[in-house]
Each structure stands twice: as structure tokens, then as C-alpha cells.
Coordinates of C-alpha atoms in Angstrom, one line a residue:
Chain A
X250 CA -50.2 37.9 -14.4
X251 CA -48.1 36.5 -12.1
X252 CA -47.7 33.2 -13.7
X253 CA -44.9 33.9 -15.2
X254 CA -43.1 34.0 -11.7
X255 CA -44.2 31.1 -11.1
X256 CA -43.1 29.4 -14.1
X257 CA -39.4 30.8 -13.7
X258 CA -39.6 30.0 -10.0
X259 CA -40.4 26.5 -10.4
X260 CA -37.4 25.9 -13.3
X261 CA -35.2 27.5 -10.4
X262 CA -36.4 25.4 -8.0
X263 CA -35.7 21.8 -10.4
X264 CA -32.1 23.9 -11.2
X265 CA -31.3 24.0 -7.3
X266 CA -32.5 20.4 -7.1
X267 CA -30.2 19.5 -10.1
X268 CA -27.8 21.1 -8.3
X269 CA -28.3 19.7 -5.0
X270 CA -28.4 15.3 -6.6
X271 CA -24.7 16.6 -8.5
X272 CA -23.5 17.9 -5.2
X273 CA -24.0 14.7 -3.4
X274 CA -22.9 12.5 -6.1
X275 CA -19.9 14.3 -6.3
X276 CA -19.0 14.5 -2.3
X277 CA -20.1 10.6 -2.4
X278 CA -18.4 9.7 -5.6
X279 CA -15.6 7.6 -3.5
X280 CA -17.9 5.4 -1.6
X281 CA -17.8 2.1 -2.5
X282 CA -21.4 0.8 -4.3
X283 CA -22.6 4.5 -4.4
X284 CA -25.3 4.8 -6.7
X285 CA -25.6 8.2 -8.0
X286 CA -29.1 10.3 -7.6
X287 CA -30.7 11.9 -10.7
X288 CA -33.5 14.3 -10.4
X289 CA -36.2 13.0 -12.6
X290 CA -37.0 15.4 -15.5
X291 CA -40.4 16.7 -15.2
X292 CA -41.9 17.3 -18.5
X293 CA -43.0 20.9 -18.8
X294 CA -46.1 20.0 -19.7
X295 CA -46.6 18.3 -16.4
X296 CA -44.6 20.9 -14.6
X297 CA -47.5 23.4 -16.1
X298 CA -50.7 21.6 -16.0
X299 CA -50.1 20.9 -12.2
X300 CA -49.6 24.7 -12.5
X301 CA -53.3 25.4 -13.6
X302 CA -54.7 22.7 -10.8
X303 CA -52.8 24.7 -8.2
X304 CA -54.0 28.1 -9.7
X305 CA -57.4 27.3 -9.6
X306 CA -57.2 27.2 -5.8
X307 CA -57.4 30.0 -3.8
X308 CA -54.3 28.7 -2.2
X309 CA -52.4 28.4 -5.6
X310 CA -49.6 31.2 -4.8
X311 CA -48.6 30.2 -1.7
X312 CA -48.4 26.6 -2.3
X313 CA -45.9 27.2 -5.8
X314 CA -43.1 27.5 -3.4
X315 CA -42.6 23.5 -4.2
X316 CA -41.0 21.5 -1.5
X317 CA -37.7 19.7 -2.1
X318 CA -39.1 16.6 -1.6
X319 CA -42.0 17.0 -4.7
X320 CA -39.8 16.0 -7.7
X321 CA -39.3 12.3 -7.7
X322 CA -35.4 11.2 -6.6
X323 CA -34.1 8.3 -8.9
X324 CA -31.2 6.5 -8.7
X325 CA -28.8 5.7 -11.5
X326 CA -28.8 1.8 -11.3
X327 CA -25.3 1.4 -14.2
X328 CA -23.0 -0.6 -12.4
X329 CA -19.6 1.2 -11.4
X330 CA -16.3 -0.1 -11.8
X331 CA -14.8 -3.2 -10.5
X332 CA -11.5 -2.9 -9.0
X333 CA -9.7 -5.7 -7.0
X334 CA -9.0 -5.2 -3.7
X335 CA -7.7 -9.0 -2.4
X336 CA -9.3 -8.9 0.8
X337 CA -12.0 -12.4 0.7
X338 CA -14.7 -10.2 2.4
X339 CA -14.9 -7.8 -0.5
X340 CA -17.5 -8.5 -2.8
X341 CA -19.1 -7.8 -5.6
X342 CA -22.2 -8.7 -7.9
X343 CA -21.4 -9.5 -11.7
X344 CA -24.9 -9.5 -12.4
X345 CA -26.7 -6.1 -12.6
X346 CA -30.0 -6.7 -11.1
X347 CA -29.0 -8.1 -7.8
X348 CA -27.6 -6.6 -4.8
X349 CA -27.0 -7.3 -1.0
X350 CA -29.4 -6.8 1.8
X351 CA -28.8 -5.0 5.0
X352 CA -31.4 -5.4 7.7
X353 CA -31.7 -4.3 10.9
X354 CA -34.5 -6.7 11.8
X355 CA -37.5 -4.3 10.6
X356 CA -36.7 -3.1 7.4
X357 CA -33.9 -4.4 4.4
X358 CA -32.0 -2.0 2.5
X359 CA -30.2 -3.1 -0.6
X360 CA -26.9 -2.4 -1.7
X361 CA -24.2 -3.2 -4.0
X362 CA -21.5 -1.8 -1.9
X363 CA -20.2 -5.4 -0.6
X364 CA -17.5 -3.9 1.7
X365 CA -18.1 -6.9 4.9
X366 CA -16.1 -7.1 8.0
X367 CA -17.2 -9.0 11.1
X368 CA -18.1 -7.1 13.7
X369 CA -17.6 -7.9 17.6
X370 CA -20.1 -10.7 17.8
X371 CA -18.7 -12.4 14.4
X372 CA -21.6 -11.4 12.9
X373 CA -21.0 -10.4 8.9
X374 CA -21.9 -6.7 8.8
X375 CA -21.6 -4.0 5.8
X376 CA -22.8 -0.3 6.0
X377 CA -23.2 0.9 8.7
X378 CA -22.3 -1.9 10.8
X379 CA -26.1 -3.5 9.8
X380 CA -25.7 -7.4 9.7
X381 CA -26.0 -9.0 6.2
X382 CA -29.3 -11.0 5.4
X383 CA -28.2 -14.5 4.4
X384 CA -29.9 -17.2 3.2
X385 CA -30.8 -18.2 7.0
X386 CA -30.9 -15.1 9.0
X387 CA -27.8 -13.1 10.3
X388 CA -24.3 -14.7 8.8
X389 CA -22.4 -15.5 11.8
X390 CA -18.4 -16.2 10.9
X391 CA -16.3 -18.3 12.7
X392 CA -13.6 -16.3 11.2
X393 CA -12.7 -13.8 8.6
X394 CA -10.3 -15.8 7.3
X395 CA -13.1 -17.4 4.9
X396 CA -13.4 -17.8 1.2
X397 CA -16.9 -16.9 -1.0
X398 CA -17.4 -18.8 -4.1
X399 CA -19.7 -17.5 -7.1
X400 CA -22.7 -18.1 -5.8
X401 CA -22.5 -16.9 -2.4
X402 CA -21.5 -19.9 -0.1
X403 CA -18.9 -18.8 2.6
X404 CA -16.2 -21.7 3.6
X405 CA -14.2 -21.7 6.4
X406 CA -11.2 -23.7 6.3
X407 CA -12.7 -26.1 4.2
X408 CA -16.6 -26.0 6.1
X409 CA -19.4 -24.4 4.9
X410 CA -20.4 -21.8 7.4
X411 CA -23.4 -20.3 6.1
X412 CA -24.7 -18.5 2.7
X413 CA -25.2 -15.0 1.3
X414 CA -29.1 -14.3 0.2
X415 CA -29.0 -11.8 -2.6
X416 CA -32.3 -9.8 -4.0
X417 CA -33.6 -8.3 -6.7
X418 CA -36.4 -5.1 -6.1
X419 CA -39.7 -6.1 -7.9
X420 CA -39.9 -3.0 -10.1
X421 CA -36.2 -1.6 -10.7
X422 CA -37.2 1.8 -11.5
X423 CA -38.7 2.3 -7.8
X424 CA -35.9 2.1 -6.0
X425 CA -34.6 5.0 -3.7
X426 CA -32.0 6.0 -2.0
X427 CA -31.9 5.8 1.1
X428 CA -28.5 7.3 3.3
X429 CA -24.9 6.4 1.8
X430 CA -25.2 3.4 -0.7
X431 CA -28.0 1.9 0.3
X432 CA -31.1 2.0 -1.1
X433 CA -35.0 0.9 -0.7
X434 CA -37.3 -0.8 -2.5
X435 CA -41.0 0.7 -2.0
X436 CA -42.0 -2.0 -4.5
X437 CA -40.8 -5.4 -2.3
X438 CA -38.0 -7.3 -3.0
X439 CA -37.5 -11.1 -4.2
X440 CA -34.6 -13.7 -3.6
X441 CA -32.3 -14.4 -5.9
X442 CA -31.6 -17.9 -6.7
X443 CA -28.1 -19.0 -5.5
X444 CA -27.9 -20.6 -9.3
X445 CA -28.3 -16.9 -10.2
X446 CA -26.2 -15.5 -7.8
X447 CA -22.5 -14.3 -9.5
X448 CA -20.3 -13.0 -6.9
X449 CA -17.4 -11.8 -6.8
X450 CA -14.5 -12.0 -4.1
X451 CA -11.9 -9.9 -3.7
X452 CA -13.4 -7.5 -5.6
X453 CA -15.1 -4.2 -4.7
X454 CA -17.6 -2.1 -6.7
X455 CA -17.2 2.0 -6.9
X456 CA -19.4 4.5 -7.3
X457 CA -20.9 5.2 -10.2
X458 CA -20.8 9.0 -10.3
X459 CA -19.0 10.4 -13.3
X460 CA -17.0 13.3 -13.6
X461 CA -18.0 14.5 -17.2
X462 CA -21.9 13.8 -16.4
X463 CA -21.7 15.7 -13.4
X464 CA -19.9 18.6 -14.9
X465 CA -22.4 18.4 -18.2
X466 CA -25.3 18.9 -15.8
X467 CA -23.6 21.2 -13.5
X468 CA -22.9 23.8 -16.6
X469 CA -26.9 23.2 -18.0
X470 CA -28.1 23.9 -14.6
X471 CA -26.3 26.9 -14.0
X472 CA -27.0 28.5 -17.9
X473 CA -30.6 27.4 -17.0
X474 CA -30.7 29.2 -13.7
X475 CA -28.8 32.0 -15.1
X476 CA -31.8 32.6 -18.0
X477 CA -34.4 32.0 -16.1
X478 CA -32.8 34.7 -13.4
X479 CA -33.0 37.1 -16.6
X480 CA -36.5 35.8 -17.1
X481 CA -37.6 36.9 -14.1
X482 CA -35.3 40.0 -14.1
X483 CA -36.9 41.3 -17.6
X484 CA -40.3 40.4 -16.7
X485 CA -39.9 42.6 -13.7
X486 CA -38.8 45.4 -15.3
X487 CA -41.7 45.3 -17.6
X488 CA -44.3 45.1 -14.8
X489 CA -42.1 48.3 -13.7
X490 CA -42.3 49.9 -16.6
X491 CA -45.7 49.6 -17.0
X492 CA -47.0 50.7 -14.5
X493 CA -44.2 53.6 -14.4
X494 CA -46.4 54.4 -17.9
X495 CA -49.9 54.1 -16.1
X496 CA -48.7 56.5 -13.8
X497 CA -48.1 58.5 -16.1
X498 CA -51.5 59.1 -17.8
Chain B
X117 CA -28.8 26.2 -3.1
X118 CA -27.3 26.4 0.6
X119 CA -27.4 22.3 1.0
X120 CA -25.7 21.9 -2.0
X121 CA -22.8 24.1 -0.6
X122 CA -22.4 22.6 2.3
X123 CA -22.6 19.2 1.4
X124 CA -19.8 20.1 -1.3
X125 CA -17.9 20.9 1.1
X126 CA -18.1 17.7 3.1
X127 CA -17.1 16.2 0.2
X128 CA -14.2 18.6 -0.2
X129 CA -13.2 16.7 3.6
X130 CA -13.5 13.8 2.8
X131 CA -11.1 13.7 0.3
X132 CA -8.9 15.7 2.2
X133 CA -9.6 13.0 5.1
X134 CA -8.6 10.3 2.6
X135 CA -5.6 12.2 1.7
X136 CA -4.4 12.5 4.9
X137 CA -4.7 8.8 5.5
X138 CA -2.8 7.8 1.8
X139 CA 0.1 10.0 3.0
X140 CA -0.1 8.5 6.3
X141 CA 0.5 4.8 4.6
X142 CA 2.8 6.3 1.9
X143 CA 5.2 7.6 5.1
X144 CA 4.7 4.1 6.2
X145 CA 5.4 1.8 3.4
X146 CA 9.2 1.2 5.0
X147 CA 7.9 0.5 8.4
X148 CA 7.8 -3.1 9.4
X149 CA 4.5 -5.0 9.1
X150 CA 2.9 -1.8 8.5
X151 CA -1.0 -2.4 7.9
X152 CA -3.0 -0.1 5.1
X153 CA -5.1 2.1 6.5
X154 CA -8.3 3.4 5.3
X155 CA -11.3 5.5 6.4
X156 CA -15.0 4.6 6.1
X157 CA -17.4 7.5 5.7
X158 CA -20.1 6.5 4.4
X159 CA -22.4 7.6 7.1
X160 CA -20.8 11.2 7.1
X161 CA -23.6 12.7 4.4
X162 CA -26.2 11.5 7.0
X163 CA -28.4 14.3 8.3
X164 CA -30.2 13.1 11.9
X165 CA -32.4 11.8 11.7
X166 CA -32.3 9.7 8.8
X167 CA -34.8 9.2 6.2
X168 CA -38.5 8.8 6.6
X169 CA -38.0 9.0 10.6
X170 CA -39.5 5.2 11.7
X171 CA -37.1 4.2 9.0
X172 CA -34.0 5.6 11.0
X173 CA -30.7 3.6 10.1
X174 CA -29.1 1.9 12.7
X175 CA -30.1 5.1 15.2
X176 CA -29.3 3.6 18.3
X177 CA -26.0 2.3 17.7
X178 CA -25.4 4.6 14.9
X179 CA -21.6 4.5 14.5
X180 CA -19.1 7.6 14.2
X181 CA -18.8 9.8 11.1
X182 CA -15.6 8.6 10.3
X183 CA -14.4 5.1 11.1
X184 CA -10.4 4.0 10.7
X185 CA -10.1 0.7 9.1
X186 CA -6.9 -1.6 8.3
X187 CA -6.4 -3.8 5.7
X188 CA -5.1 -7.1 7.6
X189 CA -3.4 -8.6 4.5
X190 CA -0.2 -10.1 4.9
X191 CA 2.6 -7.7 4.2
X192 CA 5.7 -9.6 2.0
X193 CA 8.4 -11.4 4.3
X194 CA 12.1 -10.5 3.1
X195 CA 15.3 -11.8 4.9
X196 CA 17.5 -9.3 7.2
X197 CA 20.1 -12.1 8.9
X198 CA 19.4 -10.2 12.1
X199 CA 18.8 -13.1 14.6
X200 CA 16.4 -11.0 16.6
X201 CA 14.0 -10.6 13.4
X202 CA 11.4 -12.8 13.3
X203 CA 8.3 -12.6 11.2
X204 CA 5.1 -13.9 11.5
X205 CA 4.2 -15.9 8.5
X206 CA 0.1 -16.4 8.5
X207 CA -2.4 -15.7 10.9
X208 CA -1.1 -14.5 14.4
X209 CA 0.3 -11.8 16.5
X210 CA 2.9 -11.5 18.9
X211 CA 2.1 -10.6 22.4
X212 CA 3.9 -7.2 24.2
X213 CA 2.9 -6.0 27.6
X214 CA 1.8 -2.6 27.9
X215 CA 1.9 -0.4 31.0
X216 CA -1.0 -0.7 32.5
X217 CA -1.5 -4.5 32.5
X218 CA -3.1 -4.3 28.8
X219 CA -1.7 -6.4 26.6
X220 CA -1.0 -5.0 23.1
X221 CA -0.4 -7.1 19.7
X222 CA 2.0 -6.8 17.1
X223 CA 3.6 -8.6 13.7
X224 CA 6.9 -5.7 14.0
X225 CA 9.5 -8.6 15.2
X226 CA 11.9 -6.1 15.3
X227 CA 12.7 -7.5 18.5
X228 CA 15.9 -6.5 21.5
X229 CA 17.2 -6.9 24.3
X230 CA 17.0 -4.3 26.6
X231 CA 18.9 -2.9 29.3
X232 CA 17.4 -5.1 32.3
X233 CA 17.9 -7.9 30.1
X234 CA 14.2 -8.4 28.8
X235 CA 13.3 -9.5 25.3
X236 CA 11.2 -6.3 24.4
X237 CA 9.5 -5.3 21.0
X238 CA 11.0 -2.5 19.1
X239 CA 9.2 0.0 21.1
X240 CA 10.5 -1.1 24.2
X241 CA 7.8 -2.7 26.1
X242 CA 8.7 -6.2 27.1
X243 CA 7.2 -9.3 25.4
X244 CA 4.4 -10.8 27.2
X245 CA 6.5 -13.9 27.3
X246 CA 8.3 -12.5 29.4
X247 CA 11.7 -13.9 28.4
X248 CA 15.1 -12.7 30.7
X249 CA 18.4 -12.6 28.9
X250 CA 21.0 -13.3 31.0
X251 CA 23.8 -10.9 31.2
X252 CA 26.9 -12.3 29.9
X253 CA 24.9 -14.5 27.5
X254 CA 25.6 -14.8 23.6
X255 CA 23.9 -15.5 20.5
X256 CA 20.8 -14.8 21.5
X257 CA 18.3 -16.8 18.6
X258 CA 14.8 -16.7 18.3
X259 CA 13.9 -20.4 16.2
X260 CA 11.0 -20.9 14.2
X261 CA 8.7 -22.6 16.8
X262 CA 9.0 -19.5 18.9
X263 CA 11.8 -21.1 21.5
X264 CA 14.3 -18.7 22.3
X265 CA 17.7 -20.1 23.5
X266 CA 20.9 -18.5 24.3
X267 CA 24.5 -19.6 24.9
X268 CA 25.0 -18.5 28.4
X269 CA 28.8 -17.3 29.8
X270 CA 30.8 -19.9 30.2
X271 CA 28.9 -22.7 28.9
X272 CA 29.1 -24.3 25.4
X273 CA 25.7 -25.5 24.4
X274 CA 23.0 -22.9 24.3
X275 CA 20.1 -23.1 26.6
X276 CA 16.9 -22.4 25.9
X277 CA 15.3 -18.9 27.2
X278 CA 11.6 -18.7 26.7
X279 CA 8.7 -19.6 24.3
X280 CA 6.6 -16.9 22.0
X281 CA 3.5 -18.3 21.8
X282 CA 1.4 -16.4 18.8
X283 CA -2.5 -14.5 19.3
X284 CA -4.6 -16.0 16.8
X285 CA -8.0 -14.1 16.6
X286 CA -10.8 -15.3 14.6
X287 CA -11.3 -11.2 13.3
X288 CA -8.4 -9.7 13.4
X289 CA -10.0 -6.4 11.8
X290 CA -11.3 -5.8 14.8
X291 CA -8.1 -4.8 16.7
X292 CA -7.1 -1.3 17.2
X293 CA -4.4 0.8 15.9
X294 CA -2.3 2.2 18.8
X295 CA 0.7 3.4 17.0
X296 CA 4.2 1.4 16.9
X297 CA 3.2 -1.3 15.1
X298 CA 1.2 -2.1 18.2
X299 CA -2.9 -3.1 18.1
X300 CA -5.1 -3.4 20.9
X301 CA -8.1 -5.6 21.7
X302 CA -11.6 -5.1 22.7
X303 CA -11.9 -6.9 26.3
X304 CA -14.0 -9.6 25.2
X305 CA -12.3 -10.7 21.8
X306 CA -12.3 -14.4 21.2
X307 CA -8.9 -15.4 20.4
X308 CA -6.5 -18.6 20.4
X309 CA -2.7 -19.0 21.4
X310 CA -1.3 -21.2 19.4
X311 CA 2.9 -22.2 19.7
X312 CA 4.3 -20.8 16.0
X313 CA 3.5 -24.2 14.2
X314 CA 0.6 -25.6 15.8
X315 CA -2.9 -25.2 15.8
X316 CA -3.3 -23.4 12.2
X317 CA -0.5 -21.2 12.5
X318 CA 2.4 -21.5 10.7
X319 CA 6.3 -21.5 11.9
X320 CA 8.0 -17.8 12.5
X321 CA 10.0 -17.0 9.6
X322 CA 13.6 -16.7 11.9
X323 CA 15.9 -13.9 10.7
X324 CA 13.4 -11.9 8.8
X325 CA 10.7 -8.8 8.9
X326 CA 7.3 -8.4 7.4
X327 CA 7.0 -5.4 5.1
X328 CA 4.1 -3.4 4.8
X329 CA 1.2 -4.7 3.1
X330 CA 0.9 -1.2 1.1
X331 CA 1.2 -1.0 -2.8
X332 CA 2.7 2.2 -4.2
X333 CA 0.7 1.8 -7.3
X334 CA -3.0 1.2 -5.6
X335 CA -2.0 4.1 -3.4
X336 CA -0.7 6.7 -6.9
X337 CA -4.2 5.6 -8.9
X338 CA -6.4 6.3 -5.5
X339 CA -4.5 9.3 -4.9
X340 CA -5.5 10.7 -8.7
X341 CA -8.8 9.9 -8.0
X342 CA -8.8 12.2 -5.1
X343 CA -7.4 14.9 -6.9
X344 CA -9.9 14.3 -9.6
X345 CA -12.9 14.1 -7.2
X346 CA -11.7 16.8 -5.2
X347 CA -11.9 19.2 -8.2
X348 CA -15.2 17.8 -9.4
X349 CA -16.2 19.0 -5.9
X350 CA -14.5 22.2 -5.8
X351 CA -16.3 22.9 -8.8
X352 CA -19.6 22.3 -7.5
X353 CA -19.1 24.8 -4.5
X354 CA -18.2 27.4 -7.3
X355 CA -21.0 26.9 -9.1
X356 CA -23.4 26.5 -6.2
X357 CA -21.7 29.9 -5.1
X358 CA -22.6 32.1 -8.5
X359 CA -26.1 30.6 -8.1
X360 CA -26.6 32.0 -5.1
X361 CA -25.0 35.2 -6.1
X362 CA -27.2 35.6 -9.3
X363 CA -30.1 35.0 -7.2
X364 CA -29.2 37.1 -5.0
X365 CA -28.7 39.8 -7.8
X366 CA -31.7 38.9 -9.5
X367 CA -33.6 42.2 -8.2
X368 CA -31.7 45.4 -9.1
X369 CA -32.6 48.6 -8.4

């Protein structure tokens, strides 16, 4: 009898995580490269038959109380706007399927957010101060007075000082975010060729978060909490009342 | 429910951060060689430790929440007639000795003469050049490969004072703000000096100032965008709020 609790519980639980993807797009929707999270709809059916697997267990109730983490994360992979910003060390990808890499020596995180400054060892570095993976190992810059053409090469007063390496994931619709822009790929990732490549200098890419999406989906999730919360309110009363009646006899 | 709030809310700061910082270049956008200023926050969502623990970002050396950048881009050179103006056309920056024996770095070439007779930037600390005015001396000039001569009292041809010589550093976004027009340098920055002219730089432009390198219009569309964003995010802490107020409702009675 008490699945219907359960039920009502879990669409509050998908409308708080709706609620919590909008909140960070909208506090990140000024970073530069931010792609914005979307909680992956569940279908109900899904949503219900994993119901009847849990309820069959003796440990069903307790283990409805689903954990933040069990509906899948996406991110949205449109591209944001382009704006132009002058400064040679801004960059941005034309094409949609590649991004940067940031590594820190174990892992590499993707990006589009191609905000690079040098840090104090000239190395190029983006997010976070992580170095930028290029085509051999760590960039190091003479300078950053240095010019990027199209696809990727970084010149220095007229020398070629090094190259950038961009990726593509394997499988696109893995990705995750990770912390700020930058995201993973569970799935591997593989080079792009520098005949591929189209970047951009002088040019930074913004988030991707959109005001009218974001408000769409904060007005469904609240009229979805708000029913289910009456759900659960009128389903309530009618255990009540019943067994007010049962009393009764 | 709680999360979302909060983090709302840190995006509420941020954009008032940012604001802060736009009004800070707007109040700037007379001063001389004035450099954009911006704030980096992408690391201020983070919640320690990062995701998937192993994974950590950058824990060791993770870096502030909220990092002041400039924009090193040339401001526009306009003439004043002022023969202590100069402005640094290019890379480069003008040496100024700061108490303390640091050395601080500067493109305001706003420069005077002070009291004692020293060649100081506009702030008042002396040039690192260290360039003595005699008293008595007259038409003071500063020429475009950074000599400084002077006709002294009683003679008829002028005599030459000092040299600037120009800081060239290979990452100049790596200096730091100090207020004044003045940036400071990590101890162990690689950098040049380098006569105005020579080695890559290019001659001072005599008789003139650098503006600030801010433009009004970038600075109006980001500051709509603020607004914008900060309503989007004021919104979500409303809603987030009757969420919690409906659940918290649900049970009556």
C-alpha cells in the first residue's frame, strides 16, 4: 500500500535533482566553455519496474530513498556563443566535436573553455591552472606574445614553438562533467587531426546555459513538485480517513 | 533542495563579484594605461574534495576561489604636449622603485619631477633610473629612446640627464596589480631590459599617455548579462525556497 509513497517520492526526488542541474547552470552560466548539466529523463516505466525489483527485496523501503548520484548526469554538448575578446591566447573550437585537453599527468579532462595564460614556468595552462596537452606533451611558450593559426600551431615572432592537440571523446553521449567546464570521457578519447582542427584566436566560447530553458524547467519542476506534494498530501488523508472509518466499526 | 539554494546563491556572488570588478574598470576607464580587470571563478562551485576522490583536480596546488586577472592589451596612445608624458608603445614597462627595495612596474608615464629633484612616476616613487634633475634646470624632455636631457642654468645646449630603459617580460599576465598604475613581479620572473627601440621594443611615444584598454560597450553588454544572470539566479533561490516550503507543508494536521 505504500507504493504510492514511493512513487510520489521518487518524482520529488528527480524534481530536486531538476532543480539542483538548473541551479548550477544558472550560478555557472558566465563561465567561459560551461556546458550545462541536464538530468536525464527517466522513463516512468523504468523509474517503476526498478520499483518492483527493489520491492521484492526485503530491503525495498529503505533503499527507495534514491541517492543523488543514481539518475545519470548528462551534459548539454550545443556549442555556446562566440564572442571576440582580442587577446591571441583566447581560443575557441569552430568545430563541435572537438575540445581541448587538460591534464595533470594522470588523467585528461576536456574542455571547450579555451581561456590560456602562461603560468610562472611559461607553461600554457587553462582551468585551473592545469597545463594544456599539445601535440608533444606540456606547451611551453617563450612568450605570450604568440599568434595560433586554424589548426593549432602556436608562432612566436615568426617560429614555431610548439602545437595544440585537440580530442574528440569516443562516444559523445558519455561525457560527464566533471568540476567547472571541464568534463570527462569514461569512454576514451582520440586525437584530432591538426587537418581537422578549426581554431579560433581571439575568440572565446560562453556558456551555454540559457535563460528561457532554465526558466521552462524551473516552472515544470516546481508544478511537478507541487502535484506530487498534493499526491502525497491526498493519499495521506485517505489512509487517514480510513482507518478513522475502521475505527469506527 | 538545500544544494540547490546554496549554490544559487554562489551564483548570486559571483555576479555581484563580477559587478564589482566592471564598476571598478568603468571608474577607471580615464585613468592612464589602465588594464581591464577580470575575475576567474571557475573553481568557486567546487565542493572538496572534487569528484570521484583519486580523480581530485589539481588538489595539491589547487588555486584560490577567486583569481584577479588583467587583460594586458595595449590601451590607445593619444597626444597631451606635456613633455613629461611619455607612453610606452608595445611590449614593455617602466621601472619605479618602491620602498622597500622592490621594484614595481608601470605604463602610467605620467611622469614629474619632485621636490628633491628626482624623476618620479605619478605616484611619487622615483624611477628606478634614478634620474636627478638639477635645480635651476629647464625644459626638462623625455626623447623617444628613453634619454632624458635637460637645459641646465646658465648653459645653452641641453645635457643629457639619464636613460629609461624598458622591462620586457615574456608573460606579462603574470604581474600583479598593486594599485596606481603600478604591477609587481613574482621574484623569479624571466624578463629583458631593453633601451626604448632596441631589442623588440619599440621607441616611447614622447609627449603622450596610454589610455585604458577598457571598452565602454564590451563592459554595457557584460554588465546586461549580469543583470540577466543574476535574475535567472535570484529566481532559482525563489523557487528552490517554495519547494522547500511545500515540502515542508506537505503534512498538515
Amino acid at each position: 500500500m505504500s507504493d504510492i509513497y514511493q512513487i510520489a517520492n521518487l518524482g520529488l526526488v528527480d524534481s530536486r535533482q531538476r532543480l539542483e542541474a538548473v541551479s548550477l547552470n544558472a550560478a555557472s552560466a558566465s563561465l567561459t566553455g560551461y556546458r550545462r548539466h541536464m538530468v536525464a529523463g527517466r522513463t516512468f516505466d523504468s523509474t517503476l519496474s526498478g520499483l518492483d525489483v527493489l520491492a521484492a527485496s526485503s530491503v525495498a523501503a529503505s533503499s527507495l530513498s534514491v541517492t543523488p548520484r543514481a539518475i545519470p548526469q548528462q551534459v548539454d554538448l550545443q556549442p555556446g556563443a562566440l564572442s571576440s575578446t582580442g587577446r591571441s591566447l583566447d581560443l575557441a573550437i569552430d568545430a563541435d566535436d572537438s575540445f581541448f585537453a587538460l591534464t595533470d599527468g594522470t588523467q585528461i579532462w576536456l574542455t571547450r573553455a579555451g581561456e590560456f595564460r602562461l603560468n610562472e614556468r611559461g607553461v600554457l595552462v587553462g582551468e585551473r591552472d592545469l597545463p594544456v596537452v599539445g601535440t608533444q606533451g606540456d606547451l611551453r611558450l617563450p612568450g605570450s606574445d604568440v599568434t595560433v593559426s586554424a589548426d593549432g600551431q602556436i608562432t612566436h615572432r615568426g617560429v614555431v614553438v610548439g602545437a595544440l592537440q585537440l580530442f574528440r571523446p569516443i562516444d559523445r553521449v558519455s561525457l560527464q562533467a566533471a568540476a567547472g567546464s571541464l568534463l570527462l570521457s569514461p569512454s576514451g578519447v582520440e586525437p584530432v587531426e591538426p587537418s581537422e582542427a578549426r581554431v579560433r584566436s581571439g575568440t572565446l566560447e560562453a556558456s551555454n546555459t540559457d535563460a528561457s530553458t532554465e526558466m521552462l524547467s524551473l516552472m515544470s519542476l516546481s508544478r511537478q513538485f507541487e502535484s506530487l506534494s498534493r499526491v502525497l498530501q491526498s493519499y495521506d488523508e485517505l489512509l487517514g480517513r480510513t482507518i478513522q472509518k475502521l475505527g469506527d466499526l | 533542495m538545500l544544494d540547490a539554494l546554496y549554490i544559487a546563491a554562489i551564483g548570486l556572488q559571483v555576479q555581484k563579484q563580477r559587478l564589482d570588478v566592471l564598476a571598478n574598470n568603468m571608474a577607471n576607464v580615464g585613468t592612464t594605461a589602465f588594464k581591464r580587470q577580470s575575475i576567474d571563478f571557475s573553481g568557486l562551485l567546487d565542493r572538496a574534495p572534487l569528484a570521484g576522490g583519486a580523480n581530485g583536480i589539481g588538489s595539491a596546488h589547487a588555486p584560490p576561489n577567486r583569481v584577479l586577472r588583467f587583460d594586458s592589451a595595449p590601451g590607445d596612445i593619444h597626444q597631451t604636449g606635456r613633455p613629461l608624458d611619455v607612453a610606452v608603445a608595445g611590449p614593455g614597462f617602466i621601472e619605479v622603485e618602491l620602498p622597500g627595495d622592490r621594484i614595481g612596474y608601470s605604463r602610467a608615464g605620467s611622469l614629474q619631477v619632485r621636490s628633491d629633484g628626482a624623476l618620479a612616476h605619478s605616484s611619487g616613487h622615483a624611477l628606478k633610473a634614478d634620474i636627478q634633475v638639477p635645480a635651476g634646470a629647464s625644459d626638462v624632455r623625455i626623447l623617444a629612446d628613453g634619454s632624458v636631457t635637460a637645459t641646465l642654468a646658465g648653459e645653452a645646449t641641453p645635457t643629457t640627464l639619464g636613460q629609461i630603459e624598458l622591462a620586457v617580460f615574456a608573460n606579462p599576465e603574470a604581474l600583479e596589480y598593486r594599485g596606481d598604475g603600478i604591477f609587481t613581479a613574482a621574484d623569479d620572473v624571466e624578463l629583458t631590459h631593453a633601451r626604448p627601440g632596441e631589442d623588440g621594443t619599440q621607441s616611447l611615444a614622447v609627449q603622450s599617455l596610454e589610455s585604458s584598454n577598457i571598452k565602454m560597450t564590451e563592459e554595457m553588454v557584460s554588465l546586461m548579462l549580469m543583470q540577466r544572470i543574476y535574475e535567472l539566479n535570484s529566481r532559482v533561490v525563489q523557487v528552490a525556497d517554495e519547494l522547500i516550503g511545500m515540502s515542508n507543508n506537505m503534512r498538515r494536521g
